PDB file of C-alpha atoms in Angstrom:
ATOM      1  CA  UNK A 453      -0.531   0.240   0.366  1.00  0.00           C
ATOM      2  CA  UNK A 454       1.399   2.995  -1.165  1.00  0.00           C
ATOM      3  CA  UNK A 455       1.078   6.386   0.682  1.00  0.00           C
ATOM      4  CA  UNK A 456      -1.049   8.878  -0.930  1.00  0.00           C
ATOM      5  CA  UNK A 457       1.118  12.564  -0.489  1.00  0.00           C
ATOM      6  CA  UNK A 458      -1.678  13.976  -2.315  1.00  0.00           C
ATOM      7  CA  UNK A 459      -3.577  15.249   0.557  1.00  0.00           C
ATOM      8  CA  UNK A 460      -7.159  15.785  -0.700  1.00  0.00           C
ATOM      9  CA  UNK A 461     -10.200  15.781   1.500  1.00  0.00           C
ATOM     10  CA  UNK A 462      -7.154  16.011   4.086  1.00  0.00           C
ATOM     11  CA  UNK A 463      -8.846  18.999   6.051  1.00  0.00           C
ATOM     12  CA  UNK A 464     -12.993  19.881   6.617  1.00  0.00           C
ATOM     13  CA  UNK A 465     -13.802  23.715   6.679  1.00  0.00           C
ATOM     14  CA  UNK A 466     -13.712  24.528   9.786  1.00  0.00           C
ATOM     15  CA  UNK A 467      -9.976  22.724  10.165  1.00  0.00           C
ATOM     16  CA  UNK A 468      -8.663  24.279   8.111  1.00  0.00           C
ATOM     17  CA  UNK A 469     -10.235  28.018   9.499  1.00  0.00           C
ATOM     18  CA  UNK A 470      -8.510  26.305  12.621  1.00  0.00           C
ATOM     19  CA  UNK A 471      -4.401  26.574  11.399  1.00  0.00           C
ATOM     20  CA  UNK A 472      -5.172  29.391   9.699  1.00  0.00           C
ATOM     21  CA  UNK A 473      -6.060  30.872  12.764  1.00  0.00           C
ATOM     22  CA  UNK A 474      -3.185  29.814  14.261  1.00  0.00           C
ATOM     23  CA  UNK A 475      -1.222  30.432  12.035  1.00  0.00           C
ATOM     24  CA  UNK A 476      -2.046  34.043  12.050  1.00  0.00           C
ATOM     25  CA  UNK A 477      -2.202  34.069  15.822  1.00  0.00           C
ATOM     26  CA  UNK A 478       1.174  33.159  15.697  1.00  0.00           C
ATOM     27  CA  UNK A 479       2.280  35.885  13.330  1.00  0.00           C
ATOM     28  CA  UNK A 480       0.494  38.508  14.726  1.00  0.00           C
ATOM     29  CA  UNK A 481       2.297  37.131  18.102  1.00  0.00           C
ATOM     30  CA  UNK A 482       5.881  38.072  16.335  1.00  0.00           C
ATOM     31  CA  UNK A 483       5.285  40.814  14.738  1.00  0.00           C
ATOM     32  CA  UNK A 484       3.881  42.549  17.928  1.00  0.00           C
ATOM     33  CA  UNK A 485       5.704  40.460  20.516  1.00  0.00           C
ATOM     34  CA  UNK A 486       8.140  43.974  21.723  1.00  0.00           C
ATOM     35  CA  UNK A 487       5.206  46.120  21.726  1.00  0.00           C
ATOM     36  CA  UNK A 488       2.918  47.238  24.693  1.00  0.00           C
ATOM     37  CA  UNK A 489      -0.347  46.066  23.099  1.00  0.00           C
ATOM     38  CA  UNK A 490       0.938  42.113  23.809  1.00  0.00           C
ATOM     39  CA  UNK A 491       1.676  42.889  27.362  1.00  0.00           C
ATOM     40  CA  UNK A 492      -1.561  41.689  29.198  1.00  0.00           C
ATOM     41  CA  UNK A 493      -1.626  38.760  27.375  1.00  0.00           C
ATOM     42  CA  UNK A 494       2.196  38.017  28.427  1.00  0.00           C
ATOM     43  CA  UNK A 495       1.060  39.369  31.807  1.00  0.00           C
ATOM     44  CA  UNK A 496      -1.586  36.681  32.155  1.00  0.00           C
ATOM     45  CA  UNK A 497       1.080  33.807  30.741  1.00  0.00           C
ATOM     46  CA  UNK A 498       3.302  34.477  33.159  1.00  0.00           C
ATOM     47  CA  UNK A 499       0.324  34.170  35.604  1.00  0.00           C
ATOM     48  CA  UNK A 500       0.070  30.752  34.779  1.00  0.00           C
ATOM     49  CA  UNK A 501       3.376  29.829  34.038  1.00  0.00           C
ATOM     50  CA  UNK A 502       3.537  30.715  38.766  1.00  0.00           C
ATOM     51  CA  UNK A 503       0.084  28.954  39.222  1.00  0.00           C
ATOM     52  CA  UNK A 504       1.634  26.373  37.372  1.00  0.00           C
ATOM     53  CA  UNK A 505       4.015  26.007  39.939  1.00  0.00           C
ATOM     54  CA  UNK A 506       1.110  26.648  42.867  1.00  0.00           C
ATOM     55  CA  UNK A 507       0.344  24.039  41.782  1.00  0.00           C
ATOM     56  CA  UNK A 508       2.880  21.374  41.496  1.00  0.00           C
ATOM     57  CA  UNK A 509       2.826  23.207  44.935  1.00  0.00           C
ATOM     58  CA  UNK A 510      -0.314  21.915  46.522  1.00  0.00           C
ATOM     59  CA  UNK A 511      -1.023  18.370  44.092  1.00  0.00           C
ATOM     60  CA  UNK A 512       2.435  17.476  46.151  1.00  0.00           C
ATOM     61  CA  UNK A 513       1.018  18.569  49.341  1.00  0.00           C
ATOM     62  CA  UNK A 514       2.749  21.546  49.791  1.00  0.00           C
ATOM     63  CA  UNK A 515       2.115  25.328  51.033  1.00  0.00           C
ATOM     64  CA  UNK A 516       1.719  28.419  48.950  1.00  0.00           C
ATOM     65  CA  UNK A 517       2.252  31.087  50.733  1.00  0.00           C
ATOM     66  CA  UNK A 518       1.925  33.842  47.668  1.00  0.00           C
ATOM     67  CA  UNK A 519       2.541  34.168  44.373  1.00  0.00           C
ATOM     68  CA  UNK A 520       3.545  37.885  42.422  1.00  0.00           C
ATOM     69  CA  UNK A 521       2.914  38.896  38.377  1.00  0.00           C
ATOM     70  CA  UNK A 522       5.708  42.163  37.742  1.00  0.00           C
ATOM     71  CA  UNK A 523       4.866  44.576  35.482  1.00  0.00           C
ATOM     72  CA  UNK A 524       8.726  43.671  34.207  1.00  0.00           C
ATOM     73  CA  UNK A 525       7.059  39.997  33.007  1.00  0.00           C
ATOM     74  CA  UNK A 526       8.580  38.178  35.585  1.00  0.00           C
ATOM     75  CA  UNK A 527       7.613  36.808  38.664  1.00  0.00           C
ATOM     76  CA  UNK A 528       7.438  34.584  41.411  1.00  0.00           C
ATOM     77  CA  UNK A 529       6.359  31.962  44.029  1.00  0.00           C
ATOM     78  CA  UNK A 530       6.338  31.469  47.717  1.00  0.00           C
ATOM     79  CA  UNK A 531       6.247  28.168  48.560  1.00  0.00           C
ATOM     80  CA  UNK A 532       7.089  26.082  51.694  1.00  0.00           C
ATOM     81  CA  UNK A 533       7.303  22.230  51.529  1.00  0.00           C
ATOM     82  CA  UNK A 534       6.241  20.144  48.587  1.00  0.00           C
ATOM     83  CA  UNK A 535       8.545  18.193  46.003  1.00  0.00           C
ATOM     84  CA  UNK A 536      11.078  20.909  44.821  1.00  0.00           C
ATOM     85  CA  UNK A 537      11.882  19.041  42.086  1.00  0.00           C
ATOM     86  CA  UNK A 538       8.144  18.741  40.637  1.00  0.00           C
ATOM     87  CA  UNK A 539       7.589  21.848  41.505  1.00  0.00           C
ATOM     88  CA  UNK A 540      10.872  23.911  39.648  1.00  0.00           C
ATOM     89  CA  UNK A 541      10.071  22.133  36.120  1.00  0.00           C
ATOM     90  CA  UNK A 542       5.911  22.905  36.718  1.00  0.00           C
ATOM     91  CA  UNK A 543       6.306  26.834  35.522  1.00  0.00           C
ATOM     92  CA  UNK A 544       7.693  26.556  32.213  1.00  0.00           C
ATOM     93  CA  UNK A 545       5.383  22.426  31.908  1.00  0.00           C
ATOM     94  CA  UNK A 546       3.120  24.301  32.433  1.00  0.00           C
ATOM     95  CA  UNK A 547       2.597  26.990  30.040  1.00  0.00           C
ATOM     96  CA  UNK A 548       2.777  24.766  27.879  1.00  0.00           C
ATOM     97  CA  UNK A 549      -0.164  22.477  28.795  1.00  0.00           C
ATOM     98  CA  UNK A 550      -2.115  25.197  29.317  1.00  0.00           C
ATOM     99  CA  UNK A 551      -1.295  26.206  26.239  1.00  0.00           C
ATOM    100  CA  UNK A 552      -2.074  23.334  24.816  1.00  0.00           C
ATOM    101  CA  UNK A 553      -5.584  22.525  27.054  1.00  0.00           C
ATOM    102  CA  UNK A 554      -6.783  26.461  25.192  1.00  0.00           C
ATOM    103  CA  UNK A 555      -6.240  25.771  22.270  1.00  0.00           C
ATOM    104  CA  UNK A 556      -7.738  22.595  22.247  1.00  0.00           C
ATOM    105  CA  UNK A 557     -10.772  24.258  23.791  1.00  0.00           C
ATOM    106  CA  UNK A 558     -10.657  27.005  21.665  1.00  0.00           C
ATOM    107  CA  UNK A 559     -12.327  24.149  18.553  1.00  0.00           C
ATOM    108  CA  UNK A 560     -15.849  23.705  20.160  1.00  0.00           C
ATOM    109  CA  UNK A 561     -18.515  26.743  21.728  1.00  0.00           C
ATOM    110  CA  UNK A 562     -19.391  24.854  24.888  1.00  0.00           C
ATOM    111  CA  UNK A 563     -15.237  23.871  26.200  1.00  0.00           C
ATOM    112  CA  UNK A 564     -14.109  26.718  24.992  1.00  0.00           C
ATOM    113  CA  UNK A 565     -17.106  28.767  27.507  1.00  0.00           C
ATOM    114  CA  UNK A 566     -15.458  26.328  29.883  1.00  0.00           C
ATOM    115  CA  UNK A 567     -12.451  27.124  29.756  1.00  0.00           C
ATOM    116  CA  UNK A 568     -12.876  31.238  29.985  1.00  0.00           C
ATOM    117  CA  UNK A 569     -15.098  29.880  32.807  1.00  0.00           C
ATOM    118  CA  UNK A 570     -12.081  28.478  34.782  1.00  0.00           C
ATOM    119  CA  UNK A 571      -9.870  30.608  34.089  1.00  0.00           C
ATOM    120  CA  UNK A 572     -11.914  33.677  35.071  1.00  0.00           C
ATOM    121  CA  UNK A 573     -11.999  31.524  38.346  1.00  0.00           C
ATOM    122  CA  UNK A 574      -8.171  31.112  38.888  1.00  0.00           C
ATOM    123  CA  UNK A 575      -7.529  34.929  38.298  1.00  0.00           C
ATOM    124  CA  UNK A 576     -10.590  35.319  41.462  1.00  0.00           C
ATOM    125  CA  UNK A 577      -8.694  33.274  44.076  1.00  0.00           C
ATOM    126  CA  UNK A 578      -5.019  33.865  42.795  1.00  0.00           C
ATOM    127  CA  UNK A 579      -6.369  37.311  43.286  1.00  0.00           C
ATOM    128  CA  UNK A 580      -6.548  36.712  47.116  1.00  0.00           C
ATOM    129  CA  UNK A 581      -3.476  34.941  47.920  1.00  0.00           C
ATOM    130  CA  UNK A 582      -1.568  38.490  45.092  1.00  0.00           C
ATOM    131  CA  UNK A 583       1.105  39.747  47.085  1.00  0.00           C
ATOM    132  CA  UNK A 584       1.475  42.215  44.377  1.00  0.00           C
ATOM    133  CA  UNK A 585      -0.902  44.767  43.054  1.00  0.00           C
ATOM    134  CA  UNK A 586       0.387  44.213  39.457  1.00  0.00           C
ATOM    135  CA  UNK A 587      -1.712  41.192  39.786  1.00  0.00           C
ATOM    136  CA  UNK A 588      -4.145  42.099  41.285  1.00  0.00           C
ATOM    137  CA  UNK A 589      -4.746  44.557  38.563  1.00  0.00           C
ATOM    138  CA  UNK A 590      -4.284  41.669  36.371  1.00  0.00           C
ATOM    139  CA  UNK A 591      -6.786  39.083  38.028  1.00  0.00           C
ATOM    140  CA  UNK A 592      -9.471  41.645  38.228  1.00  0.00           C
ATOM    141  CA  UNK A 593      -9.138  43.354  34.495  1.00  0.00           C
ATOM    142  CA  UNK A 594      -8.522  39.834  32.747  1.00  0.00           C
ATOM    143  CA  UNK A 595     -12.097  39.532  34.687  1.00  0.00           C
ATOM    144  CA  UNK A 596     -13.264  41.798  33.809  1.00  0.00           C
ATOM    145  CA  UNK A 597     -11.880  41.369  30.354  1.00  0.00           C
ATOM    146  CA  UNK A 598     -13.098  37.454  29.922  1.00  0.00           C
ATOM    147  CA  UNK A 599     -17.084  38.721  31.230  1.00  0.00           C
ATOM    148  CA  UNK A 600     -17.715  41.104  28.578  1.00  0.00           C
ATOM    149  CA  UNK A 601     -16.086  38.831  25.639  1.00  0.00           C
ATOM    150  CA  UNK A 602     -18.513  36.511  27.255  1.00  0.00           C
ATOM    151  CA  UNK A 603     -21.198  38.471  26.763  1.00  0.00           C
ATOM    152  CA  UNK A 604     -20.402  40.297  23.912  1.00  0.00           C
ATOM    153  CA  UNK A 605     -21.002  36.380  23.009  1.00  0.00           C
ATOM    154  CA  UNK A 606     -24.348  35.457  24.303  1.00  0.00           C
ATOM    155  CA  UNK A 607     -26.069  39.238  23.723  1.00  0.00           C
ATOM    156  CA  UNK A 608     -24.352  40.003  20.278  1.00  0.00           C
ATOM    157  CA  UNK A 609     -23.651  38.883  16.484  1.00  0.00           C
ATOM    158  CA  UNK A 610     -19.846  39.240  18.142  1.00  0.00           C
ATOM    159  CA  UNK A 611     -19.067  36.003  18.639  1.00  0.00           C
ATOM    160  CA  UNK A 612     -15.585  36.251  19.186  1.00  0.00           C
ATOM    161  CA  UNK A 613     -15.198  33.994  22.445  1.00  0.00           C
ATOM    162  CA  UNK A 614     -13.436  30.985  20.856  1.00  0.00           C
ATOM    163  CA  UNK A 615     -10.753  32.959  19.038  1.00  0.00           C
ATOM    164  CA  UNK A 616      -9.737  34.832  22.549  1.00  0.00           C
ATOM    165  CA  UNK A 617      -9.063  31.830  23.985  1.00  0.00           C
ATOM    166  CA  UNK A 618      -7.107  30.231  21.076  1.00  0.00           C
ATOM    167  CA  UNK A 619      -4.914  33.655  21.397  1.00  0.00           C
ATOM    168  CA  UNK A 620      -4.015  33.289  24.497  1.00  0.00           C
ATOM    169  CA  UNK A 621      -3.205  29.828  23.896  1.00  0.00           C
ATOM    170  CA  UNK A 622      -0.982  30.263  21.237  1.00  0.00           C
ATOM    171  CA  UNK A 623       0.260  32.985  23.759  1.00  0.00           C
ATOM    172  CA  UNK A 624       1.077  30.440  26.588  1.00  0.00           C
ATOM    173  CA  UNK A 625       2.667  28.093  24.269  1.00  0.00           C
ATOM    174  CA  UNK A 626       4.826  30.747  22.382  1.00  0.00           C
ATOM    175  CA  UNK A 627       5.748  32.363  25.607  1.00  0.00           C
ATOM    176  CA  UNK A 628       6.521  29.280  26.699  1.00  0.00           C
ATOM    177  CA  UNK A 629       9.815  28.154  24.126  1.00  0.00           C
ATOM    178  CA  UNK A 630      10.476  32.056  24.321  1.00  0.00           C
ATOM    179  CA  UNK A 631      10.959  31.926  28.399  1.00  0.00           C
ATOM    180  CA  UNK A 632      13.470  28.881  28.170  1.00  0.00           C
ATOM    181  CA  UNK A 633      15.359  30.736  25.278  1.00  0.00           C
ATOM    182  CA  UNK A 634      15.199  34.046  26.668  1.00  0.00           C
ATOM    183  CA  UNK A 635      16.200  32.447  30.157  1.00  0.00           C
ATOM    184  CA  UNK A 636      19.416  29.951  29.466  1.00  0.00           C
ATOM    185  CA  UNK A 637      20.539  30.518  25.824  1.00  0.00           C
ATOM    186  CA  UNK A 638      20.245  33.102  24.441  1.00  0.00           C
ATOM    187  CA  UNK A 639      21.662  35.132  28.260  1.00  0.00           C
ATOM    188  CA  UNK A 640      21.622  33.337  31.166  1.00  0.00           C
ATOM    189  CA  UNK A 641      19.439  33.517  33.837  1.00  0.00           C
ATOM    190  CA  UNK A 642      21.332  32.470  37.348  1.00  0.00           C
ATOM    191  CA  UNK A 643      17.928  32.003  39.407  1.00  0.00           C
ATOM    192  CA  UNK A 644      15.401  30.442  36.767  1.00  0.00           C
ATOM    193  CA  UNK A 645      13.883  26.927  37.772  1.00  0.00           C
ATOM    194  CA  UNK A 646      15.888  25.614  35.424  1.00  0.00           C
ATOM    195  CA  UNK A 647      19.225  26.762  37.179  1.00  0.00           C
ATOM    196  CA  UNK A 648      17.518  25.953  40.564  1.00  0.00           C
ATOM    197  CA  UNK A 649      16.999  22.274  39.045  1.00  0.00           C
ATOM    198  CA  UNK A 650      20.256  21.603  37.819  1.00  0.00           C
ATOM    199  CA  UNK A 651      21.962  22.764  41.404  1.00  0.00           C
ATOM    200  CA  UNK A 652      18.735  20.421  43.048  1.00  0.00           C
ATOM    201  CA  UNK A 653      18.995  17.211  41.308  1.00  0.00           C
ATOM    202  CA  UNK A 654      23.046  17.417  41.410  1.00  0.00           C
ATOM    203  CA  UNK A 655      23.625  15.972  37.803  1.00  0.00           C
ATOM    204  CA  UNK A 656      26.036  16.803  35.229  1.00  0.00           C
ATOM    205  CA  UNK A 657      23.459  18.534  33.506  1.00  0.00           C
ATOM    206  CA  UNK A 658      23.619  22.456  33.471  1.00  0.00           C
ATOM    207  CA  UNK A 659      20.849  24.600  33.556  1.00  0.00           C
ATOM    208  CA  UNK A 660      20.350  25.542  29.695  1.00  0.00           C
ATOM    209  CA  UNK A 661      20.249  21.392  29.266  1.00  0.00           C
ATOM    210  CA  UNK A 662      17.736  21.231  31.350  1.00  0.00           C
ATOM    211  CA  UNK A 663      15.805  24.352  29.362  1.00  0.00           C
ATOM    212  CA  UNK A 664      16.442  22.974  26.128  1.00  0.00           C
ATOM    213  CA  UNK A 665      14.595  19.415  27.684  1.00  0.00           C
ATOM    214  CA  UNK A 666      12.006  20.575  29.250  1.00  0.00           C
TER     215      UNK A 666
END
């Protein structure tokens, strides 16, 4: 049996639209990467990175003392206890995971609604453990933003909820890769998760190696 490389009838119209949307969003994000327009979406990605650390801490029976997201696109999660070598990689890998979840959720209106609702609830919960006003403002701002998008979806003909969820998903997926590159390859940030992981595991691999592996 020979392979069919013509790819005729390989995708339905909605699948083509989905792939085109991912491609367009990727180009838009890369073009606008260093502009202020993407700053809120970068900060929500940093939030999901730090929230992943917090979730890994709670799942390994640790205690989350606080979460911070800074205006310079940095962040920190203060934890006590838990399994440190699982908490450290959860940030980079968590960003990729949540990006995948949001991208998949955007393919269906019901799952997009669920994703938007879960994201709003997560932001509301984190609002009460946030340690700085940048994160508090981000939580409040994005809850309002998601509520407005939801109302537009339900009450008007502006049906963009799925595209907003897809955009945030693509942003997370790209940012997680960029974050590893920026922290470990283009420059060495010795306080990065991968550098700390290299110290904890006492293995020959340095932070750069762990970043590439992740």
